[in-house]
CSV table of C-alpha atoms and ligand atoms in Angstrom, one decimal:
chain,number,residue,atom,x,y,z
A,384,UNK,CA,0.0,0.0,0.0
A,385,UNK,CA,1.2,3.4,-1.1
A,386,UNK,CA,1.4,5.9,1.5
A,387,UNK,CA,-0.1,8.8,0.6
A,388,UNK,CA,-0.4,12.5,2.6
A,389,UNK,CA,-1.4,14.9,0.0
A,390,UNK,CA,-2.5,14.5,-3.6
A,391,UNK,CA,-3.2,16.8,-5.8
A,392,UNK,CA,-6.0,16.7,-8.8
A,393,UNK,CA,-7.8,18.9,-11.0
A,394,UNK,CA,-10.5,20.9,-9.9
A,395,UNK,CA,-13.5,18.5,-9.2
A,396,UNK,CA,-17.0,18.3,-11.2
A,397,UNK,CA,-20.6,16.8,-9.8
A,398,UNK,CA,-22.5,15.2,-12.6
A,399,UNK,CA,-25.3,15.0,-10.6
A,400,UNK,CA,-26.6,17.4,-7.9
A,401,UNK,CA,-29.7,18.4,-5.9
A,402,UNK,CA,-30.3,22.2,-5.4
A,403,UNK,CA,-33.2,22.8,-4.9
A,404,UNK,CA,-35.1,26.0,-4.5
A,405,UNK,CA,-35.8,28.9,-2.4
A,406,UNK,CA,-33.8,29.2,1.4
A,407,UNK,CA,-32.8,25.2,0.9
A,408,UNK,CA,-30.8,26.3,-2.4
A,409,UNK,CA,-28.7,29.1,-0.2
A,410,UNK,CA,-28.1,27.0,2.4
A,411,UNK,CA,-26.7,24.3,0.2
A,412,UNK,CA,-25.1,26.2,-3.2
A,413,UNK,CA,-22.1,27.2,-1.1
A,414,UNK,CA,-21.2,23.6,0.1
A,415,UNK,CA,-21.1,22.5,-3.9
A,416,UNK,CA,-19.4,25.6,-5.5
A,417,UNK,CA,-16.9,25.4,-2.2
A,418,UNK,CA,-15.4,21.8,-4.2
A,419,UNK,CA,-16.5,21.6,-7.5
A,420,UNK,CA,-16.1,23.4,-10.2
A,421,UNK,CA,-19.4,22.4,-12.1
A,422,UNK,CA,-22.2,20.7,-11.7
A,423,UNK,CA,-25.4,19.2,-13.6
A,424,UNK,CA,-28.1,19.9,-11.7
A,425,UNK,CA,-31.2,18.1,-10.9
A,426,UNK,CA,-34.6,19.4,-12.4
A,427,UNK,CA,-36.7,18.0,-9.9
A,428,UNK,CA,-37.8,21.4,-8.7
A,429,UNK,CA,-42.2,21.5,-7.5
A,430,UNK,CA,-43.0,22.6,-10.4
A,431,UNK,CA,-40.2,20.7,-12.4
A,432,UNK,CA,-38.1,22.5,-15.2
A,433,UNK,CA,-39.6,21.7,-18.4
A,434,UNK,CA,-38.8,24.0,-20.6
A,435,UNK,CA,-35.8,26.3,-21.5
A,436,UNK,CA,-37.1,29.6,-20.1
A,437,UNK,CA,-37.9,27.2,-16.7
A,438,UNK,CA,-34.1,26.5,-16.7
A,439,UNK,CA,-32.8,29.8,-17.5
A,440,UNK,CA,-34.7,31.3,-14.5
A,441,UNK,CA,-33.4,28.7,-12.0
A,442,UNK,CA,-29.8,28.9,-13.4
A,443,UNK,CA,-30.3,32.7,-12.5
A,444,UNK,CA,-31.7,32.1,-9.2
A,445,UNK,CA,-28.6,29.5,-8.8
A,446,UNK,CA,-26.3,32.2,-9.7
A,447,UNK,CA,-27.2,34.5,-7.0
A,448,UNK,CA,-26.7,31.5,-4.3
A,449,UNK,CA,-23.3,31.0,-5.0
A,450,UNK,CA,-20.6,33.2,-3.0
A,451,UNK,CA,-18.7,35.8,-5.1
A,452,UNK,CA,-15.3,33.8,-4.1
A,453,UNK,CA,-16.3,30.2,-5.1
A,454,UNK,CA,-15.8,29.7,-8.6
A,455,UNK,CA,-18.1,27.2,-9.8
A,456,UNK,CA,-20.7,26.9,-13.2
A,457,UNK,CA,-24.6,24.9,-12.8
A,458,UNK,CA,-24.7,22.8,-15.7
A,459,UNK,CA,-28.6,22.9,-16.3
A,460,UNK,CA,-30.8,20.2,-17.1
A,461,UNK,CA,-34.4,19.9,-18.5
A,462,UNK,CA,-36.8,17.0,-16.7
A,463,UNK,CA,-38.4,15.4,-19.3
A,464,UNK,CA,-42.2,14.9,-19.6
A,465,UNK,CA,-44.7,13.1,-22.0
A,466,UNK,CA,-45.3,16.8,-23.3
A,467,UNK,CA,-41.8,17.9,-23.6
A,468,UNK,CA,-40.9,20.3,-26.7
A,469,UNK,CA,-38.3,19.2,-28.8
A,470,UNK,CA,-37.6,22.4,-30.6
A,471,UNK,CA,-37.1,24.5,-27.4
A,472,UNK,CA,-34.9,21.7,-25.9
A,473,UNK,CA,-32.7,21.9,-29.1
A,474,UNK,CA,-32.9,25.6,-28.9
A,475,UNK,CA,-32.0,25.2,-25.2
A,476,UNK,CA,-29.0,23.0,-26.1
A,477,UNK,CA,-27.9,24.7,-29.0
A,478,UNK,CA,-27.6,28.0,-27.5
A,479,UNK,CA,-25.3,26.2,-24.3
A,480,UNK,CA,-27.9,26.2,-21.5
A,481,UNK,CA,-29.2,23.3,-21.6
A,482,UNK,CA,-26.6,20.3,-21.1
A,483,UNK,CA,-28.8,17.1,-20.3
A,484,UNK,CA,-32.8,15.9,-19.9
A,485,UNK,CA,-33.4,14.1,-16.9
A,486,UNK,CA,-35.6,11.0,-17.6
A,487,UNK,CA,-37.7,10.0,-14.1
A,488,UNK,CA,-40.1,7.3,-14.5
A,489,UNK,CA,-43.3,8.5,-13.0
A,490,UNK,CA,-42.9,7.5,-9.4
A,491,UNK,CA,-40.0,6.3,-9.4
A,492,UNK,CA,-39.0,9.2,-6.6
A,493,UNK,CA,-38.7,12.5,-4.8
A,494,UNK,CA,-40.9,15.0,-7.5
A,495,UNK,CA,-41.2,12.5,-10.0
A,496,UNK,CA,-45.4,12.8,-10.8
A,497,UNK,CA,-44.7,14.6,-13.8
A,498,UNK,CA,-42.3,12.2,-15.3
A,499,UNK,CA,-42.7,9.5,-18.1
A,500,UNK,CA,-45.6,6.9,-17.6
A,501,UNK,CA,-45.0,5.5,-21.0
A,502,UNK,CA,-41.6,5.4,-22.9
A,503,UNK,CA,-42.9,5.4,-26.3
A,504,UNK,CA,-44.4,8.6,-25.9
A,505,UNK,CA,-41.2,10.5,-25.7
A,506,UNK,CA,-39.1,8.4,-28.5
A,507,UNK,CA,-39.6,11.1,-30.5
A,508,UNK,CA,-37.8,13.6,-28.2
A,509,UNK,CA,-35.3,10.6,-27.4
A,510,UNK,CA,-34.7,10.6,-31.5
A,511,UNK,CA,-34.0,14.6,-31.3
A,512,UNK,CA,-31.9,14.4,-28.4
A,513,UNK,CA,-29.9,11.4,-30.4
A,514,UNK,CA,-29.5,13.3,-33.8
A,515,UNK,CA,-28.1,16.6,-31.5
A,516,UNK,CA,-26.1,14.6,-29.5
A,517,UNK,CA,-27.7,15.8,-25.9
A,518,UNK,CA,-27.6,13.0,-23.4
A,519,UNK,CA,-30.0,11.9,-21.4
A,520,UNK,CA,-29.6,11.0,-18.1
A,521,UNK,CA,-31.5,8.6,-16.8
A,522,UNK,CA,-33.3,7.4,-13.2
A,523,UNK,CA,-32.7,3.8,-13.7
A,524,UNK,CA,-35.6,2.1,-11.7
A,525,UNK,CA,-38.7,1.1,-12.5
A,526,UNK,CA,-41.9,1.9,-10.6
A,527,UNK,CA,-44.1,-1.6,-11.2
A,528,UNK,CA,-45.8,-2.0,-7.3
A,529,UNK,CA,-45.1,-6.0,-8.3
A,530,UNK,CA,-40.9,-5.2,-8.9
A,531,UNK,CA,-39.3,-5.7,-5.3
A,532,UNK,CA,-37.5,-2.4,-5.0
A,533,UNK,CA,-34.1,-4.2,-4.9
A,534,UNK,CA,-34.6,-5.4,-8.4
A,535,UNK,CA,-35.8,-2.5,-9.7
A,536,UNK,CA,-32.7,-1.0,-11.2
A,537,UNK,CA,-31.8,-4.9,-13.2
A,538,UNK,CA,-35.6,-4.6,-14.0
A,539,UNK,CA,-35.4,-0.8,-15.5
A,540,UNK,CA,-32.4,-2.0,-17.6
A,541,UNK,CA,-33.9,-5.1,-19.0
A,542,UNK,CA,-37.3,-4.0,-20.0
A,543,UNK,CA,-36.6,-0.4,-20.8
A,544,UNK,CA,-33.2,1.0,-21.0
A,545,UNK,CA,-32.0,-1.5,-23.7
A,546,UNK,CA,-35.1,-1.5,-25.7
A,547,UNK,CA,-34.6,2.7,-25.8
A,548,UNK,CA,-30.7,1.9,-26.7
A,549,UNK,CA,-31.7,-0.9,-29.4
A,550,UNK,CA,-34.4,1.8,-31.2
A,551,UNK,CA,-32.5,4.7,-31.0
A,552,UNK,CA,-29.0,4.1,-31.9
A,553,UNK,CA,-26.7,7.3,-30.7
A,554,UNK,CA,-28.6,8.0,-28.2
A,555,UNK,CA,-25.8,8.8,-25.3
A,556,UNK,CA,-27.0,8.1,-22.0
A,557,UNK,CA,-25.9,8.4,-19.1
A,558,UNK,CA,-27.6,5.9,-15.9
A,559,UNK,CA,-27.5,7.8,-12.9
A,560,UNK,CA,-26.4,7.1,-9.3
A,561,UNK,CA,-26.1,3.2,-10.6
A,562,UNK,CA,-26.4,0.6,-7.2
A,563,UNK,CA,-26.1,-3.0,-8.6
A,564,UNK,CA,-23.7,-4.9,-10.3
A,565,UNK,CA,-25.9,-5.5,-13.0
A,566,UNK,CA,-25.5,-1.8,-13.8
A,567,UNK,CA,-21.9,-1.9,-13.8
A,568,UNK,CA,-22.3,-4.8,-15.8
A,569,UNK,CA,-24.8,-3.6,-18.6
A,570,UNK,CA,-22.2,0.1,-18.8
A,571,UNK,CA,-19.6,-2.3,-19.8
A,572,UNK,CA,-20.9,-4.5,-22.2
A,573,UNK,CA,-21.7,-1.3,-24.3
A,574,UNK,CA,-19.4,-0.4,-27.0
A,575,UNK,CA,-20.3,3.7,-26.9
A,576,UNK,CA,-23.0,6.2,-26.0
A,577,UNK,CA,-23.3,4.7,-22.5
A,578,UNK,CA,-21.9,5.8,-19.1
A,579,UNK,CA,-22.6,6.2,-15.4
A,580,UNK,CA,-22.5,8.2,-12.6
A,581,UNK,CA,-21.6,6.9,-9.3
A,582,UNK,CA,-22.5,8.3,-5.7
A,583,UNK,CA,-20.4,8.6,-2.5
A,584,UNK,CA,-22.4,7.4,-0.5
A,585,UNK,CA,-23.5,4.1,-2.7
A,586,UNK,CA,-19.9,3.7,-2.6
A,587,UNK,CA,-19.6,3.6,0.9
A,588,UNK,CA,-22.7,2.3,2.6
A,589,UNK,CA,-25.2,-1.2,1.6
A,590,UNK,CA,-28.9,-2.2,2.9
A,591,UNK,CA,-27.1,-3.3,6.5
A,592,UNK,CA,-26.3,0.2,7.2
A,593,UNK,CA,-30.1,1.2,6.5
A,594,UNK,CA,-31.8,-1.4,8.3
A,595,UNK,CA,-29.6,-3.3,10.9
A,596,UNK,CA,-29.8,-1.8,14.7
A,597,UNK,CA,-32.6,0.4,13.8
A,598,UNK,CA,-33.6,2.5,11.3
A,599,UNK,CA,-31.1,4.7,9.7
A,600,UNK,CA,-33.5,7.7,8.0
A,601,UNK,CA,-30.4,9.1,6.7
A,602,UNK,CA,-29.2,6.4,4.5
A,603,UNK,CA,-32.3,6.1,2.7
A,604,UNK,CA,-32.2,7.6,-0.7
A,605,UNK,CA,-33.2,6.2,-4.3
A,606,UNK,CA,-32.4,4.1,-5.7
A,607,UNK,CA,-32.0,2.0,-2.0
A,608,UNK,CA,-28.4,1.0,-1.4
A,609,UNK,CA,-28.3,-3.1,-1.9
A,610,UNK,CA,-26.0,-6.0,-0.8
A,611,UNK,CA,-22.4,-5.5,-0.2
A,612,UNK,CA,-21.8,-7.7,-3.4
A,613,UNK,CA,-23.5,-4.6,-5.3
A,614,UNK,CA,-21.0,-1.9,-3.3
A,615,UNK,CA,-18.2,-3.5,-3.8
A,616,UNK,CA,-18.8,-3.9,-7.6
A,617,UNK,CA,-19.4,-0.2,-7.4
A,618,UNK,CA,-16.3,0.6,-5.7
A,619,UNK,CA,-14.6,-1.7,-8.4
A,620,UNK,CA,-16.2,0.4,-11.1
A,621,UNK,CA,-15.3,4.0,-9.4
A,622,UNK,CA,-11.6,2.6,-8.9
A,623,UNK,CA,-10.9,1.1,-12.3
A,624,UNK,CA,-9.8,4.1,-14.2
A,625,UNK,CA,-12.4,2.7,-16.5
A,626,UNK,CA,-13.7,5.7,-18.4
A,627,UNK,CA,-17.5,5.1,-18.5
A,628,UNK,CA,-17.7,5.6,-14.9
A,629,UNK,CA,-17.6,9.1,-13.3
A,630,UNK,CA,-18.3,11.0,-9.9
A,631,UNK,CA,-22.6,12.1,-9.7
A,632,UNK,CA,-22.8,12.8,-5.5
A,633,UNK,CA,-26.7,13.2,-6.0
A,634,UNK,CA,-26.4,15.3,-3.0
A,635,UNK,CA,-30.4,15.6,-2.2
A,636,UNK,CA,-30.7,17.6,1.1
A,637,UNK,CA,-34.0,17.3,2.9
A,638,UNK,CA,-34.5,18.9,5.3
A,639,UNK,CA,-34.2,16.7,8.9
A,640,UNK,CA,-37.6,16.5,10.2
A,641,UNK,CA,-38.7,15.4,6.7
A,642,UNK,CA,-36.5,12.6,6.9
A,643,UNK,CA,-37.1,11.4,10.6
A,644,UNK,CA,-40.5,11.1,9.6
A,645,UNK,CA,-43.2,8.0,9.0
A,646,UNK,CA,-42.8,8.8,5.8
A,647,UNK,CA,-39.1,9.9,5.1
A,648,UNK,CA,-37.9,11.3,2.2
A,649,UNK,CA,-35.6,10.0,0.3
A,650,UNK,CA,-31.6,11.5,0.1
A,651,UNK,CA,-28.8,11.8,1.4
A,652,UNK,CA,-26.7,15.0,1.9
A,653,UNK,CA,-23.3,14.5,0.7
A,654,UNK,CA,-21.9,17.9,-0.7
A,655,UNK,CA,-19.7,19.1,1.9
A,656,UNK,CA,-17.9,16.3,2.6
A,657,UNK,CA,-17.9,14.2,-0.1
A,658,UNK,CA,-13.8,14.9,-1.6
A,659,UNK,CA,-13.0,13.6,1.8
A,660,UNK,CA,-15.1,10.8,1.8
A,661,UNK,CA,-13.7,9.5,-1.5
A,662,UNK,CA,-10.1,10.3,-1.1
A,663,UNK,CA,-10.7,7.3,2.3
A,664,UNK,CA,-12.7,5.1,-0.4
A,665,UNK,CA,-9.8,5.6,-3.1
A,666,UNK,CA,-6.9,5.3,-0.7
A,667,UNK,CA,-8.9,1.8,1.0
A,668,UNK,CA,-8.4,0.4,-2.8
A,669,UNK,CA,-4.8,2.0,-3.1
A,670,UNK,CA,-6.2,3.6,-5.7
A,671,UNK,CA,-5.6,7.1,-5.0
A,672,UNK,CA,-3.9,7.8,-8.4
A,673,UNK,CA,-7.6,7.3,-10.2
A,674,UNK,CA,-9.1,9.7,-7.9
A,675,UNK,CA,-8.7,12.2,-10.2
A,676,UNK,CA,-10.4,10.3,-13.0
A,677,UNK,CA,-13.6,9.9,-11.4
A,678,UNK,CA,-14.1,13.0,-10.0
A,679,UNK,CA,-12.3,15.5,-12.5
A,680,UNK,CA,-11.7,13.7,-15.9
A,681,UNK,CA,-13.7,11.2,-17.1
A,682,UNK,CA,-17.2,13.1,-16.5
A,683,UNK,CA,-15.8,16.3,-18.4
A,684,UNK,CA,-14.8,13.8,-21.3
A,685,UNK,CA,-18.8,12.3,-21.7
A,686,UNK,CA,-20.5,15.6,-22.0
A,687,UNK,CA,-17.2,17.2,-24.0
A,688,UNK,CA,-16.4,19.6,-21.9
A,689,UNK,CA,-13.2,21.1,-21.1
A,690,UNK,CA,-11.2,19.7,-18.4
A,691,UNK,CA,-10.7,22.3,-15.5
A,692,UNK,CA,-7.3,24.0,-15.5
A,693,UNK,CA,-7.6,24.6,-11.3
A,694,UNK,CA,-6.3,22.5,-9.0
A,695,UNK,CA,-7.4,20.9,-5.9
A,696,UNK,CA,-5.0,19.7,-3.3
A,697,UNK,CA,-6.3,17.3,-0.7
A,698,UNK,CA,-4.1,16.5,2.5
A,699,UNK,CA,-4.7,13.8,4.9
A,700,UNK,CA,-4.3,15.2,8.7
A,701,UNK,CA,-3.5,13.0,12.0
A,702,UNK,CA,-6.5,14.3,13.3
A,703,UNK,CA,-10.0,13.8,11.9
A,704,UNK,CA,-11.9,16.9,9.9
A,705,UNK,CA,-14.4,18.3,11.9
A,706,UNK,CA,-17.6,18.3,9.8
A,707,UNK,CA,-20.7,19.7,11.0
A,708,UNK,CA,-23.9,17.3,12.0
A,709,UNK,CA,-26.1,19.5,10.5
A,710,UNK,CA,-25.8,22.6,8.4
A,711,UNK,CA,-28.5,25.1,9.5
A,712,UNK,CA,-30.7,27.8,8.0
A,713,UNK,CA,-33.4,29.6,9.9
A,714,UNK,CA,-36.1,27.1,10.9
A,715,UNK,CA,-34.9,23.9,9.4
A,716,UNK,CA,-31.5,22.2,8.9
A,717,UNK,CA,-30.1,19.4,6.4
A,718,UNK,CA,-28.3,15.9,8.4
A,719,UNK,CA,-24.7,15.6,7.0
A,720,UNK,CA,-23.9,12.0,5.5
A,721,UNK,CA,-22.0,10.2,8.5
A,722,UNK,CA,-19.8,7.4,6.6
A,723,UNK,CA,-19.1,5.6,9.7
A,724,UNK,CA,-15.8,5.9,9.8
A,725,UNK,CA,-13.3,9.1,10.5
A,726,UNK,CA,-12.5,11.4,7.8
A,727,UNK,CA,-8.8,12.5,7.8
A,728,UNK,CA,-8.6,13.9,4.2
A,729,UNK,CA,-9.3,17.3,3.4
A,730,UNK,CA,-9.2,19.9,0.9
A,731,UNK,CA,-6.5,22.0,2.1
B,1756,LIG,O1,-32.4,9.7,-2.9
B,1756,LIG,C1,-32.8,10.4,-3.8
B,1756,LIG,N1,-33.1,11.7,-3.6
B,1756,LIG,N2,-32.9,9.9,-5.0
B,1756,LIG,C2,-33.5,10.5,-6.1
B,1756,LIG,O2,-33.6,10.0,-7.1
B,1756,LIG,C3,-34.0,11.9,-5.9
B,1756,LIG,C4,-33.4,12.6,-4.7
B,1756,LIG,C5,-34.2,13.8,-4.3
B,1756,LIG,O3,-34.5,14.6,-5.1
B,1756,LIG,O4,-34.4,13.9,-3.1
B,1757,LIG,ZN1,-30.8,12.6,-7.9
């Protein structure tokens, strides 16, 4: 085992991020723009954005949340619906606001009403999307009440991803915040046009950590975390240099109460600590020197995108960081992800 105490990397990207709106959205902005140096960010707003102008607004409204020091660019997103406008979605794209649709099966989870009941309806958006060369990213579960939720990710692959990848060749898709093996699996039997995004916390926790002891509201999110098998098989995906996989934290901050709940919500809260989370995960593999691929190379390479010229220096301490339990705005506050073990890297 290499012993690392400092690395350095280029300037981290989130290819998959929860803002939100309103006072959630300034609490949270600052703990994203603080690390990354981009982000595509989740349309899952109440109401969702739809269309162009939608996305335009909330970019705006992004734009104000982030402190003048943090340099750091929302990469905006459209959520696809059965009613969705393929002319303003090329005329979104085409003009550089609009770098992904987000596909969520109706259902499937938080805000996801207005999403896609039947696939065939929106091929012909799909075909757009394939002939522009927008991907689509893609909730990767799906919603049958008679599909046991830990086979709904193998399930959404079988019956609908590949049929969508067999009709519409060039589609480039990207399956989000991927939690099975079989996922893994299915992004590396493709020869192009297919990647995924990987979480931090998938990486780190399985359903144990969830259920065993009591019940762990804060490691709930969707898609549910599965058997180790599955996490290791993720981990092994992350660490492999293997350019199809790349860093999405789906940071989804709820607010606390609306987790501890009967009826919790589903997320977990992983912005501000993330970097130091996976620097443990990567060193734990000796695999420190592919760090750098997840999180800063090969998610800029999918969507074309520059590779950021700043750099990030992360230095492991004797002591562990001191994150906060909570972040706090008035009236409510958002759990931090605890990964169960101590955090001693850091971004210096
Ligand atoms: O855990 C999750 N939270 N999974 C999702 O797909 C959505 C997200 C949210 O928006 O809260
Ligand atoms: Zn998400």
């Amino acid at each position: 085992m290499t012993n690392h105490t400092a690395i350095t990397i280029r300037r981290p990207d989130d290819y998959h991020l929860h803002l939100r709106d309103g006072e959630m959205l300034k609490l949270v902005t600052p703990d994203s723009s603080r690390d990354f140096a981009r982000a595509i960010i989740m349309p899952n707003l109440v109401p969702p954005v739809t269309t162009t102008a939608l996305a335009e607004a909330y970019k705006a409204r992004i734009e104000e949340a982030i402190p003048t020091e943090h340099d750091f660019r929302p990469l905006m997103t459209l959520y696809l619906t059965e009613s969705t406008d393929a002319d303003d979605l090329e005329l979104g794209a085409k003009s550089g606001l609009i770098s992904a649709v987000k596909l969520y099966p109706a259902g499937a989870t938080t805000n996801s009403d207005s999403g896609v009941k039947s696939i065939e309806r929106v091929y012909p958006v799909l075909e757009r999307m394939a002939e522009i060369g927008l991907p689509l990213c893609v909730h990767g579960e799906v919603t049958d009440a008679d599909i046991d939720i830990f086979d709904r990710e193998a399930v959404f692959i079988e019956r609908v991803l590949d049929p969508i990848r067999q009709a519409i060749p060039g589609l480039r898709v990207v399956m989000e915040h991927i939690t099975t093996k079989d996922g893994v699996d299915y992004v590396r039997s493709a020869e192009k046009d297919l990647a995924a995004t990987l979480t931090t916390h998938h990486l780190i926790i399985n359903r144990n950590h969830i259920l065993v002891g009591g019940i762990k509201p804060h490691y709930y999110c969707l898609p549910v975390a599965k058997r180790e098998v599955h996490r290791l098989a993720l981990v092994e995906a992350a660490t492999s240099a293997d350019p199809r996989f790349f860093l999405g934290t789906d940071s989804a901050p709820h607010a606390t109460d609306t987790k501890e709940n009967a009826c919790g919500c589903a997320g977990c809260y992983t912005s501000i600590n993330t970097l130091s989370c996976l620097a443990q995960v990567f060193e734990d593999q000796d695999a420190l020197d592919k760090l750098e691929l997840f999180t800063s190379v090969n998610g800029a390479n999918f969507y074309g995108l520059p590779l950021t010229e700043a750099r990030t220096r992360l230095v492991k301490q004797d002591s562990p960081v001191n994150y906060p339990q909570t972040v706090d705005s008035s009236g409510f506050n958002v759990t931090v992800f605890d990964p169960g073990f101590p955090l001693y890297w850091k971004v210096a």
